[in-house]
Coordinates of C-alpha atoms and ligand atoms in Angstrom, one line a residue:
X1 CA 16.5 -18.8 7.4
X2 CA 17.2 -21.4 10.2
X3 CA 16.4 -25.0 9.4
X4 CA 14.2 -26.4 12.2
X5 CA 15.0 -29.8 13.8
X6 CA 11.4 -30.7 13.1
X7 CA 10.6 -32.0 9.6
X8 CA 7.1 -32.2 8.0
X9 CA 6.3 -35.6 6.6
X10 CA 3.8 -35.8 3.8
X11 CA 2.1 -39.2 3.4
X12 CA -0.6 -40.3 1.0
X13 CA -3.5 -42.6 1.9
X14 CA -2.9 -44.5 -1.4
X15 CA 0.5 -45.7 -0.2
X16 CA 2.4 -43.3 -2.5
X17 CA 5.9 -42.7 -1.2
X18 CA 6.2 -40.4 1.9
X19 CA 8.2 -37.2 1.6
X20 CA 10.0 -35.3 4.3
X21 CA 9.8 -31.5 3.9
X22 CA 12.2 -29.2 5.6
X23 CA 10.8 -26.5 8.0
X24 CA 12.5 -23.1 8.4
X25 CA 12.1 -20.8 11.3
X26 CA 12.2 -17.0 11.0
X27 CA 13.3 -14.4 13.6
X28 CA 9.6 -14.3 14.7
X29 CA 6.3 -15.4 13.2
X30 CA 5.1 -18.7 11.7
X31 CA 7.6 -21.3 10.5
X32 CA 7.5 -22.3 6.8
X33 CA 7.4 -25.7 5.2
X34 CA 9.7 -25.7 2.2
X35 CA 7.8 -27.3 -0.7
X36 CA 10.1 -26.3 -3.5
X37 CA 10.9 -30.0 -4.3
X38 CA 7.3 -31.2 -3.9
X39 CA 6.4 -31.2 -7.6
X40 CA 9.7 -32.8 -8.7
X41 CA 9.3 -35.6 -6.1
X42 CA 5.5 -36.2 -6.1
X43 CA 4.2 -34.7 -9.4
X44 CA 1.7 -32.7 -7.3
X45 CA 1.3 -29.0 -6.7
X46 CA 0.0 -27.3 -3.6
X47 CA -3.2 -25.4 -4.0
X48 CA -3.6 -22.0 -2.3
X49 CA -5.5 -19.4 -4.4
X50 CA -5.4 -16.1 -2.5
X51 CA -2.2 -17.3 -0.8
X52 CA -3.8 -17.7 2.6
X53 CA -1.2 -20.2 3.8
X54 CA 1.7 -19.3 1.4
X55 CA 4.9 -17.5 2.1
X56 CA 6.1 -16.2 -1.2
X57 CA 9.6 -15.1 0.0
X58 CA 11.8 -14.5 3.0
X59 CA 12.2 -10.9 4.0
X60 CA 13.9 -8.7 6.5
X61 CA 11.8 -5.6 5.9
X62 CA 8.4 -5.6 7.6
X63 CA 6.8 -7.9 10.2
X64 CA 3.1 -8.0 11.1
X65 CA 1.7 -9.9 14.0
X66 CA -2.0 -10.0 13.0
X67 CA -3.1 -11.5 16.3
X68 CA -1.4 -8.9 18.4
X69 CA -2.0 -6.0 16.0
X70 CA 1.7 -5.4 15.8
X71 CA 3.6 -3.8 12.8
X72 CA 7.4 -3.4 12.7
X73 CA 9.5 -1.8 10.0
X74 CA 13.0 -3.3 10.2
X75 CA 12.2 -4.2 13.8
X76 CA 11.0 -0.8 14.9
X77 CA 7.3 -0.6 16.1
X78 CA 5.2 1.7 13.9
X79 CA 4.0 3.6 17.0
X80 CA 7.6 4.7 17.6
X81 CA 8.4 5.6 14.0
X82 CA 5.2 7.5 13.6
X83 CA 5.9 9.7 16.6
X84 CA 9.7 9.9 16.8
X85 CA 10.8 9.9 13.1
X86 CA 9.7 11.5 9.8
X87 CA 8.9 9.9 6.5
X88 CA 12.3 10.3 4.9
X89 CA 13.9 8.7 8.0
X90 CA 11.4 5.8 7.4
X91 CA 12.4 5.7 3.7
X92 CA 16.1 5.5 4.7
X93 CA 15.2 2.7 7.2
X94 CA 13.2 0.6 4.7
X95 CA 15.8 1.0 2.0
X96 CA 19.0 0.5 4.1
X97 CA 17.9 -1.6 7.1
X98 CA 18.5 0.9 9.8
X99 CA 17.7 4.4 10.9
X100 CA 20.2 7.1 9.6
X101 CA 22.7 8.8 11.9
X102 CA 22.7 12.6 11.8
X103 CA 25.0 12.9 8.7
X104 CA 23.3 10.1 6.8
X105 CA 19.9 11.7 7.6
X106 CA 21.0 15.1 6.4
X107 CA 22.6 13.7 3.2
X108 CA 19.5 11.5 2.4
X109 CA 17.0 14.3 2.9
X110 CA 19.1 16.6 0.6
X111 CA 19.5 13.9 -2.0
X112 CA 15.7 13.3 -2.2
X113 CA 14.7 17.0 -2.0
X114 CA 17.1 17.7 -4.9
X115 CA 15.5 15.2 -7.1
X116 CA 11.8 16.3 -6.8
X117 CA 11.5 18.0 -10.2
X118 CA 10.3 15.9 -13.2
X119 CA 11.2 16.2 -16.8
X120 CA 9.3 19.2 -18.4
X121 CA 7.9 16.8 -21.0
X122 CA 5.7 15.3 -18.2
X123 CA 3.3 18.2 -18.4
X124 CA 2.6 17.3 -22.1
X125 CA 2.2 13.6 -21.1
X126 CA -0.6 14.7 -18.8
X127 CA -2.3 16.6 -21.5
X128 CA -3.2 13.3 -23.2
X129 CA -5.7 12.6 -20.3
X130 CA -9.2 14.0 -19.9
X131 CA -9.3 16.6 -17.1
X132 CA -11.7 14.4 -15.3
X133 CA -9.6 11.2 -15.6
X134 CA -9.2 9.3 -12.2
X135 CA -5.9 10.3 -10.7
X136 CA -4.9 6.6 -10.3
X137 CA -5.3 6.1 -14.1
X138 CA -3.1 9.2 -14.6
X139 CA -0.5 8.0 -12.1
X140 CA -0.3 4.5 -13.5
X141 CA 0.5 6.1 -16.9
X142 CA 2.9 8.7 -15.5
X143 CA 4.9 6.2 -13.4
X144 CA 5.1 3.6 -16.2
X145 CA 6.2 6.4 -18.5
X146 CA 9.1 7.5 -16.2
X147 CA 11.2 4.6 -17.6
X148 CA 11.1 6.5 -20.9
X149 CA 12.9 9.5 -19.3
X150 CA 15.5 7.7 -17.3
X151 CA 17.4 5.2 -19.5
X152 CA 20.3 5.6 -17.2
X153 CA 18.6 3.8 -14.3
X154 CA 16.5 1.0 -15.8
X155 CA 18.7 -2.0 -15.4
X156 CA 17.1 -3.7 -12.4
X157 CA 20.1 -6.0 -12.0
X158 CA 22.5 -3.0 -11.5
X159 CA 22.5 -2.0 -7.8
X160 CA 23.5 1.6 -8.7
X161 CA 20.6 1.8 -11.2
X162 CA 18.3 0.5 -8.5
X163 CA 19.5 3.1 -6.0
X164 CA 19.1 6.0 -8.5
X165 CA 15.7 4.8 -9.5
X166 CA 14.7 4.5 -5.8
X167 CA 15.7 8.1 -5.1
X168 CA 14.0 9.4 -8.2
X169 CA 10.7 7.5 -7.5
X170 CA 10.6 8.6 -3.8
X171 CA 11.4 12.2 -4.8
X172 CA 9.2 12.5 -7.8
X173 CA 6.0 10.8 -6.6
X174 CA 4.8 13.9 -4.6
X175 CA 5.4 16.0 -7.7
X176 CA 3.5 13.7 -10.0
X177 CA 0.6 13.2 -7.5
X178 CA 0.3 17.0 -7.2
X179 CA 0.5 17.4 -11.0
X180 CA -2.3 14.9 -11.5
X181 CA -4.4 16.9 -9.0
X182 CA -3.6 20.3 -10.5
X183 CA -4.3 18.9 -14.0
X184 CA -7.7 17.7 -12.8
X185 CA -8.7 21.1 -11.4
X186 CA -7.2 23.2 -14.2
X187 CA -4.7 25.0 -12.1
X188 CA -1.0 25.6 -13.0
X189 CA 1.5 23.1 -11.6
X190 CA 3.6 24.3 -8.7
X191 CA 7.3 23.5 -9.0
X192 CA 8.9 21.9 -5.9
X193 CA 10.8 24.2 -3.5
X194 CA 13.9 22.8 -2.0
X195 CA 13.7 24.8 1.2
X196 CA 10.6 22.9 2.3
X197 CA 10.3 19.5 4.0
X198 CA 9.1 16.5 1.9
X199 CA 5.6 16.8 3.2
X200 CA 5.5 20.6 3.3
X201 CA 6.7 20.6 -0.3
X202 CA 3.8 18.3 -1.2
X203 CA 1.2 20.5 0.5
X204 CA 2.5 23.5 -1.4
X205 CA 2.5 21.7 -4.7
X206 CA -1.0 20.6 -4.0
X207 CA -2.6 23.7 -2.5
X208 CA -0.3 26.6 -3.4
X209 CA -0.8 28.8 -6.5
X210 CA 1.6 31.2 -8.3
X211 CA -0.7 34.1 -7.1
X212 CA 0.5 34.2 -3.5
X213 CA 3.0 32.7 -1.1
X214 CA 1.8 29.4 0.4
X215 CA 2.4 29.1 4.1
X216 CA 2.8 25.5 5.3
X217 CA 0.6 24.7 8.3
X218 CA 3.0 22.7 10.6
X219 CA 0.1 20.6 12.1
X220 CA -1.0 19.5 8.6
X221 CA 2.6 19.0 7.5
X222 CA 3.2 16.7 10.5
X223 CA -0.1 14.9 10.0
X224 CA 0.6 14.2 6.3
X225 CA 4.2 13.0 7.1
X226 CA 2.7 10.6 9.6
X227 CA 0.1 9.4 7.1
X228 CA 3.0 8.7 4.7
X229 CA 4.9 6.7 7.5
X230 CA 1.8 4.6 8.2
X231 CA 1.4 3.6 4.6
X232 CA 5.1 3.1 3.8
X233 CA 5.2 -0.7 3.8
X234 CA 3.2 -3.7 4.8
X235 CA 4.8 -7.1 4.2
X236 CA 3.6 -9.1 1.1
X237 CA 0.3 -7.4 0.5
X238 CA -1.3 -7.6 -3.0
X239 CA 0.4 -4.6 -4.5
X240 CA 3.8 -5.5 -3.1
X241 CA 3.4 -9.0 -4.3
X242 CA 2.5 -7.6 -7.7
X243 CA 5.7 -5.5 -7.7
X244 CA 7.8 -8.5 -6.8
X245 CA 6.2 -10.7 -9.5
X246 CA 6.5 -8.0 -12.1
X247 CA 10.1 -7.2 -11.2
X248 CA 11.0 -10.9 -11.2
X249 CA 10.9 -10.8 -15.0
X250 CA 13.8 -8.3 -15.0
X251 CA 11.7 -5.4 -16.1
X252 CA 12.7 -1.9 -15.1
X253 CA 11.9 -0.5 -11.6
X254 CA 9.5 2.1 -12.9
X255 CA 7.4 -0.5 -14.8
X256 CA 7.3 -2.7 -11.7
X257 CA 6.2 0.2 -9.4
X258 CA 3.6 1.2 -12.0
X259 CA 2.2 -2.4 -11.7
X260 CA 2.0 -1.8 -7.9
X261 CA 0.1 1.4 -8.4
X262 CA -2.4 -0.4 -10.7
X263 CA -3.0 -3.1 -8.1
X264 CA -3.3 -0.7 -5.2
X265 CA -6.2 1.0 -6.9
X266 CA -8.6 -1.8 -6.2
X267 CA -11.3 -1.2 -3.5
X268 CA -10.3 -4.3 -1.7
X269 CA -6.8 -2.9 -1.2
X270 CA -5.6 0.7 -1.4
X271 CA -8.8 1.9 -3.0
X272 CA -10.6 1.2 0.3
X273 CA -9.9 4.6 1.7
X274 CA -11.8 6.3 -1.2
X275 CA -14.6 3.6 -1.0
X276 CA -14.8 4.1 2.8
X277 CA -15.3 7.9 2.6
X278 CA -17.8 7.4 -0.2
X279 CA -19.6 5.0 2.2
X280 CA -19.6 7.5 5.0
X281 CA -20.9 10.2 2.8
X282 CA -23.7 7.9 1.5
X283 CA -24.8 7.1 5.1
X284 CA -24.6 10.8 6.0
X285 CA -26.8 11.7 3.0
X286 CA -29.3 9.1 4.1
X287 CA -29.6 10.4 7.6
X288 CA -26.2 9.9 9.3
X289 CA -25.9 8.2 12.7
X290 CA -29.6 7.4 12.8
X291 CA -29.1 5.2 9.7
X292 CA -26.1 3.2 11.0
X293 CA -28.2 0.3 12.3
X294 CA -29.9 -0.1 8.9
X295 CA -26.6 0.0 7.1
X296 CA -25.1 -2.5 9.4
X297 CA -27.9 -4.9 8.7
X298 CA -27.1 -4.6 5.0
X299 CA -23.4 -5.3 5.7
X300 CA -24.4 -8.5 7.6
X301 CA -26.7 -9.6 4.8
X302 CA -24.4 -11.7 2.5
X303 CA -26.7 -11.1 -0.5
X304 CA -26.4 -7.3 -0.2
X305 CA -22.7 -7.4 -1.4
X306 CA -22.3 -4.4 1.0
X307 CA -19.1 -4.3 3.0
X308 CA -18.0 -2.0 5.8
X309 CA -15.1 -0.4 3.9
X310 CA -12.1 0.2 6.0
X311 CA -12.8 -2.8 8.1
X312 CA -11.3 -6.3 8.1
X313 CA -7.9 -7.5 7.0
X314 CA -6.3 -10.6 5.7
X315 CA -3.6 -10.5 8.4
X316 CA -4.9 -8.3 11.3
X317 CA -7.3 -10.3 13.4
X318 CA -7.0 -7.5 16.0
X319 CA -6.9 -3.7 15.7
X320 CA -4.7 -2.5 12.9
X321 CA -2.1 -0.4 14.8
X322 CA -2.1 2.1 11.9
X323 CA -5.9 2.7 12.4
X324 CA -5.3 3.8 16.0
X325 CA -2.5 6.2 15.0
X326 CA -4.7 7.5 12.1
X327 CA -7.5 8.2 14.5
X328 CA -5.2 10.2 16.7
X329 CA -4.0 12.1 13.6
X330 CA -7.6 12.7 12.8
X331 CA -8.3 14.3 16.2
X332 CA -5.2 16.5 15.8
X333 CA -6.1 17.8 12.3
X334 CA -9.8 18.3 13.0
X335 CA -8.9 20.2 16.2
X336 CA -6.4 22.4 14.3
X337 CA -9.0 23.2 11.7
X338 CA -11.8 23.7 14.1
X339 CA -13.7 20.7 12.8
X340 CA -14.0 18.7 16.0
X341 CA -17.6 18.2 15.2
X342 CA -17.0 16.9 11.7
X343 CA -20.1 14.7 11.1
X344 CA -18.2 12.1 9.2
X345 CA -15.7 11.6 12.0
X346 CA -18.5 11.2 14.5
X347 CA -20.3 8.8 12.1
X348 CA -17.1 6.7 11.6
X349 CA -16.6 6.5 15.4
X350 CA -20.2 5.4 15.8
X351 CA -19.8 2.8 13.1
X352 CA -16.7 1.5 14.8
X353 CA -18.3 1.4 18.2
X354 CA -21.3 -0.6 16.9
X355 CA -19.1 -3.0 14.8
X356 CA -16.8 -3.8 17.7
X357 CA -19.8 -4.8 19.8
X358 CA -21.6 -6.8 17.1
X359 CA -21.2 -10.6 17.0
X360 CA -20.9 -10.6 13.2
X361 CA -17.7 -8.5 13.3
X362 CA -16.4 -9.9 16.6
X363 CA -16.8 -13.5 15.5
X364 CA -15.0 -12.7 12.2
X365 CA -12.3 -10.6 14.0
X366 CA -13.1 -7.6 11.8
X367 CA -11.5 -4.4 13.1
X368 CA -10.8 -1.0 11.5
X369 CA -7.8 -1.1 9.2
X370 CA -5.5 1.7 7.9
X371 CA -8.2 2.9 5.5
X372 CA -11.0 3.5 8.0
X373 CA -9.9 6.9 9.2
X374 CA -7.4 8.0 6.6
X375 CA -10.0 9.3 4.3
X376 CA -11.5 11.6 7.0
X377 CA -8.1 13.2 7.8
X378 CA -7.2 13.6 4.1
X379 CA -10.5 15.2 3.3
X380 CA -10.0 17.6 6.3
X381 CA -6.6 18.5 4.9
X382 CA -8.3 19.3 1.5
X383 CA -7.3 16.2 -0.5
X384 CA -10.1 15.2 -2.8
X385 CA -11.6 11.7 -2.3
X386 CA -10.4 10.4 -5.7
X387 CA -6.8 11.3 -4.8
X388 CA -6.7 9.3 -1.5
X389 CA -5.3 6.2 -3.2
X390 CA -2.8 8.3 -5.0
X391 CA -1.5 9.5 -1.5
X392 CA -1.4 5.8 -0.5
X393 CA 0.7 5.0 -3.6
X394 CA 3.0 8.0 -2.9
X395 CA 3.7 6.7 0.5
X396 CA 3.9 3.0 -0.4
X397 CA 6.5 3.6 -3.2
X398 CA 9.4 3.2 -0.8
X399 CA 8.0 -0.1 0.5
X400 CA 7.6 -1.4 -3.0
X401 CA 11.1 -0.4 -4.0
X402 CA 12.6 -1.8 -0.8
X403 CA 10.8 -5.2 -1.4
X404 CA 11.7 -5.2 -5.1
X405 CA 15.4 -4.5 -4.3
X406 CA 15.4 -7.2 -1.6
X407 CA 14.1 -9.7 -4.1
X408 CA 16.6 -8.7 -6.9
X409 CA 19.5 -8.8 -4.5
X410 CA 18.7 -12.4 -3.5
X411 CA 21.0 -14.6 -5.5
X412 CA 18.4 -17.4 -5.3
X413 CA 15.5 -15.3 -6.9
X414 CA 13.8 -16.7 -10.0
X415 CA 11.1 -15.4 -12.2
X416 CA 7.8 -16.0 -10.4
X417 CA 5.7 -18.5 -12.3
X418 CA 2.8 -20.2 -10.3
X419 CA 1.1 -23.3 -11.7
X420 CA -2.6 -24.3 -11.6
X421 CA -5.2 -27.0 -11.0
X422 CA -6.6 -27.4 -14.6
X423 CA -10.3 -28.1 -14.6
X424 CA -11.1 -27.2 -18.2
X425 CA -11.7 -29.3 -21.3
X426 CA -9.4 -32.2 -21.9
X427 CA -7.8 -32.5 -25.4
X428 CA -10.4 -32.5 -28.2
X429 CA -10.5 -32.0 -32.0
X430 CA -11.8 -29.0 -33.8
X431 CA -15.0 -29.8 -35.7
X432 CA -15.9 -28.2 -39.0
X433 CA -18.1 -25.1 -38.4
X434 CA -21.1 -26.9 -39.9
X435 CA -20.8 -29.7 -37.4
X436 CA -20.4 -27.5 -34.2
Ligands
SDX1 C1 -5.4 -2.7 2.7 O1 -2.8 -6.9 2.8 C2 -2.5 -5.7 3.3 O2 -1.6 -5.6 4.1 C3 -3.2 -4.6 2.7 C4 -3.0 -3.2 3.4 C5 -1.7 -2.6 3.1 O3 -1.2 -1.8 3.9 O4 -1.1 -3.0 2.1 O5 -3.2 -3.3 4.8 C6 -4.0 -2.2 2.9 O6 -5.7 -3.2 1.6 C7 -6.3 -2.7 3.9 C8 -7.7 -3.5 3.6 C9 -8.5 -2.4 2.8 N1 -9.8 -3.1 2.3 C10 -10.9 -2.8 2.9 O7 -11.1 -2.1 3.9 C11 -12.1 -3.4 2.1 C12 -13.1 -4.1 3.1 N2 -12.4 -5.3 3.7 C13 -12.7 -6.5 3.0 O8 -12.9 -6.5 1.7 C14 -11.8 -7.6 3.6 O9 -11.7 -7.5 4.9 C15 -10.3 -7.8 3.1 C16 -10.3 -7.8 1.6 C17 -9.5 -6.6 3.6 C18 -9.8 -9.1 3.6 O10 -10.5 -10.1 3.0 P1 -10.1 -11.6 3.3 O11 -8.9 -11.8 4.2 O12 -10.2 -12.4 2.1 O13 -11.3 -12.1 4.3 P2 -12.7 -12.6 3.8 O14 -13.2 -11.7 2.7 O15 -12.6 -14.0 3.6 O16 -13.6 -12.2 5.1 C19 -13.8 -13.2 6.1 C20 -15.3 -13.0 6.5 C21 -16.2 -13.1 5.3 O17 -17.4 -13.5 5.8 P3 -17.8 -15.1 5.8 O18 -17.6 -15.6 4.4 O19 -16.9 -15.7 6.8 O20 -19.3 -15.2 6.3 O21 -15.4 -11.6 7.0 C22 -16.4 -10.9 6.1 C23 -16.4 -11.7 4.8 O22 -17.6 -11.5 4.1 N3 -15.8 -9.6 5.9 C24 -16.5 -8.5 5.9 C25 -15.6 -7.4 5.7 N4 -14.4 -7.9 5.6 C26 -14.5 -9.3 5.7 N5 -17.8 -8.3 6.1 C27 -18.2 -7.0 6.0 N6 -17.4 -5.9 5.9 C28 -16.1 -6.1 5.7 N7 -15.3 -5.1 5.5

């Protein structure tokens, strides 16, 4: 962080003493005002529920320019990574700070692929769930439970433990997500195969059966790999902030990632892809494109509580670059599968067209986000709606780990402990029950 020559001066209209606050500049993006000494010097807190104007940390991992609609992982534009690299290259980049050379790439791919199996006890863990349990409930349990199997990599302050836990989590998430799916449909689990790619392995564990050889479709394999890249990290979003706050207590990496999975499940966050597809299917059931106008009126009516899922973003006030890439992936997959006329894709494009011309959306700078098209392409691949957020969690695990490791490696890090504005009852005495 570079101290700026400019200071912020805080003054109070009641003549309380002024206070100079240092300002720091990043490589790019908004400067920050350092308020760490504010309470000690003024006895006052800042107030920012939802953290609309608060930087919780300094980071070198992901940068988003919401106005430009720009997303960089370690400085590389998402458009280049999604078209020139694969997901494991992206994992290496997020974890280590740069793209791997040929040897590093081969070694990392082998390392991950050779850790894809999970302990055989996991299948008995799954049996504790109902077959119709939501996969995100299952995954929250399985990932939290991983710490029970790997006592040799649970000391978050040990860099070697963090590295081993990172590889195990990245490698085993596809296996666990596929197991949650197979458990739900009553099919046998498929063991990972080390001669397949990361994404090809996942497709086979999901859709293969012991009854016949599963042939990986290279178009679907590439599309899924790109979906993983697009979801890999995204600055200090709600689930990443959850992982950082959880990890700041010194808990083990598996527990911190399980907290991230739980947070991601929410429909305002990673659960939006499932909610968006359910929204499209509802409109389709009611009449499809002819009902879009009526639906949009509901969205614009504050009292309806209806939102256009997959639209809007706290940071992007322009088109989410991931949504553009996701739409392209949609086109490729639907063409490969002969589903160019997929009614939901047509409906989504009509919704987008209308929204982008409507003053309600334009004035609020609401654009499609990563979740708007991801459900359509996942559904076309054969992934069930209730597993969409599980796919998001699979892909985001590397981002959560990279952010967690960055925090723990910072000698200045402390346990996160926000304060509050207390507006409850002042001190009062308990009255005997007969006098209450
Ligand atoms: C993800 O943070 C990340 O980086 C997250 C993520 C990641 O990769 O980690 O990008 C992944 O979570 C993407 C977002 C997925 N969520 C959805 O698609 C759900 C629908 N979107 C909204 O719930 C909303 O846009 C949020 C939650 C995404 C952002 O909400 P904010 O920043 O708190 O904005 P807001 O709710 O204050 O909205 C501003 C205005 C409000 O109207 P007014 O009060 O000004 O009249 O825009 C309206 C909102 O009502 N609005 C919407 C809307 N999103 C915002 N109106 C209709 N439909 C929407 N989708």
